[in-house]
């Protein structure tokens, strides 16, 4: 049985480098993984009142159901002001509630950050990891993936231009597939 992976992209931009990266990663994933981008741009800002009143936003319910149907989660995120973009944090918060019904708990995960800058989104990557500890998402440790200078990384068709980078990304996805395999038992 293949494992279903939710791919969450932390940018809503049409020409997003992170979305390009997500597509490359999906194309490089081993056959044991089936990856699907789950969109987050339509999620209303989280407001606990709606859950408490039994009136959650339909888009929240749809998002929670989609993640619940997955066996793993791959976050592909830009860095905004040395943290994750608000849209991504909102999606994480939406998935984490109602209390006790988080869709994230026990789901094996991985984080890759992508930036045109030199630091490769290190700050965002580790801020996200801080949330993942609390959310009980076992996150792949190695290889770490802080992808810098991403502005020049893709050709006009969205393919990776450097073979060395492509190989690294393939290795990353292979490691993630193994990680999902060995952590599957803990998915609550
Ligand atoms: C509000 C905002 C804050 C940003 N802060 C950072 C930052 O802290 N570090 C960084 O490397 N790039 C930062 N950037 C630049 C982004 O890395 C760049 O816009 C990148 O292309 C966003 O990812 P995307 O192409 O997937 O949309 C910021 C961009 C915006 C719009």
CSV table of N, CA and C in Angstrom, one decimal, residues 45-57 60 64 97:
chain,number,residue,atom,x,y,z
A,45,UNK,N,-9.6,32.8,8.6
A,45,UNK,CA,-8.7,32.8,9.8
A,45,UNK,C,-9.4,32.1,11.0
A,46,UNK,N,-8.5,31.4,11.7
A,46,UNK,CA,-9.1,30.5,12.8
A,46,UNK,C,-9.7,31.4,13.9
A,47,UNK,N,-10.9,31.0,14.3
A,47,UNK,CA,-11.7,31.7,15.4
A,47,UNK,C,-12.3,30.5,16.2
A,48,UNK,N,-11.9,30.3,17.4
A,48,UNK,CA,-12.4,29.2,18.2
A,48,UNK,C,-13.9,29.3,18.5
A,49,UNK,N,-14.4,30.5,18.5
A,49,UNK,CA,-15.9,30.6,18.7
A,49,UNK,C,-16.7,29.7,17.8
A,50,UNK,N,-16.3,29.7,16.5
A,50,UNK,CA,-17.1,28.9,15.5
A,50,UNK,C,-17.1,27.4,15.9
A,51,UNK,N,-15.9,26.9,16.3
A,51,UNK,CA,-15.9,25.5,16.7
A,51,UNK,C,-16.7,25.3,18.0
A,52,UNK,N,-16.5,26.2,18.9
A,52,UNK,CA,-17.3,26.1,20.2
A,52,UNK,C,-18.8,26.1,20.0
A,53,UNK,N,-19.2,26.9,19.0
A,53,UNK,CA,-20.7,27.0,18.7
A,53,UNK,C,-21.2,25.9,17.8
A,54,UNK,N,-20.3,25.0,17.5
A,54,UNK,CA,-20.7,23.9,16.5
A,54,UNK,C,-21.0,24.4,15.1
A,55,UNK,N,-20.3,25.5,14.8
A,55,UNK,CA,-20.5,26.1,13.5
A,55,UNK,C,-19.2,26.4,12.7
A,56,UNK,N,-18.4,25.3,12.6
A,56,UNK,CA,-17.1,25.6,12.0
A,56,UNK,C,-17.2,25.9,10.5
A,57,UNK,N,-16.2,26.7,10.0
A,57,UNK,CA,-16.3,27.0,8.6
A,57,UNK,C,-16.2,25.8,7.7
A,60,UNK,N,-12.8,24.7,6.8
A,60,UNK,CA,-12.0,24.1,7.8
A,60,UNK,C,-12.2,22.6,7.9
A,64,UNK,N,-9.6,19.6,7.3
A,64,UNK,CA,-9.3,18.6,8.3
A,64,UNK,C,-9.5,17.2,7.8
A,97,UNK,N,-7.4,21.9,15.8
A,97,UNK,CA,-8.6,22.1,16.7
A,97,UNK,C,-9.8,21.4,16.1
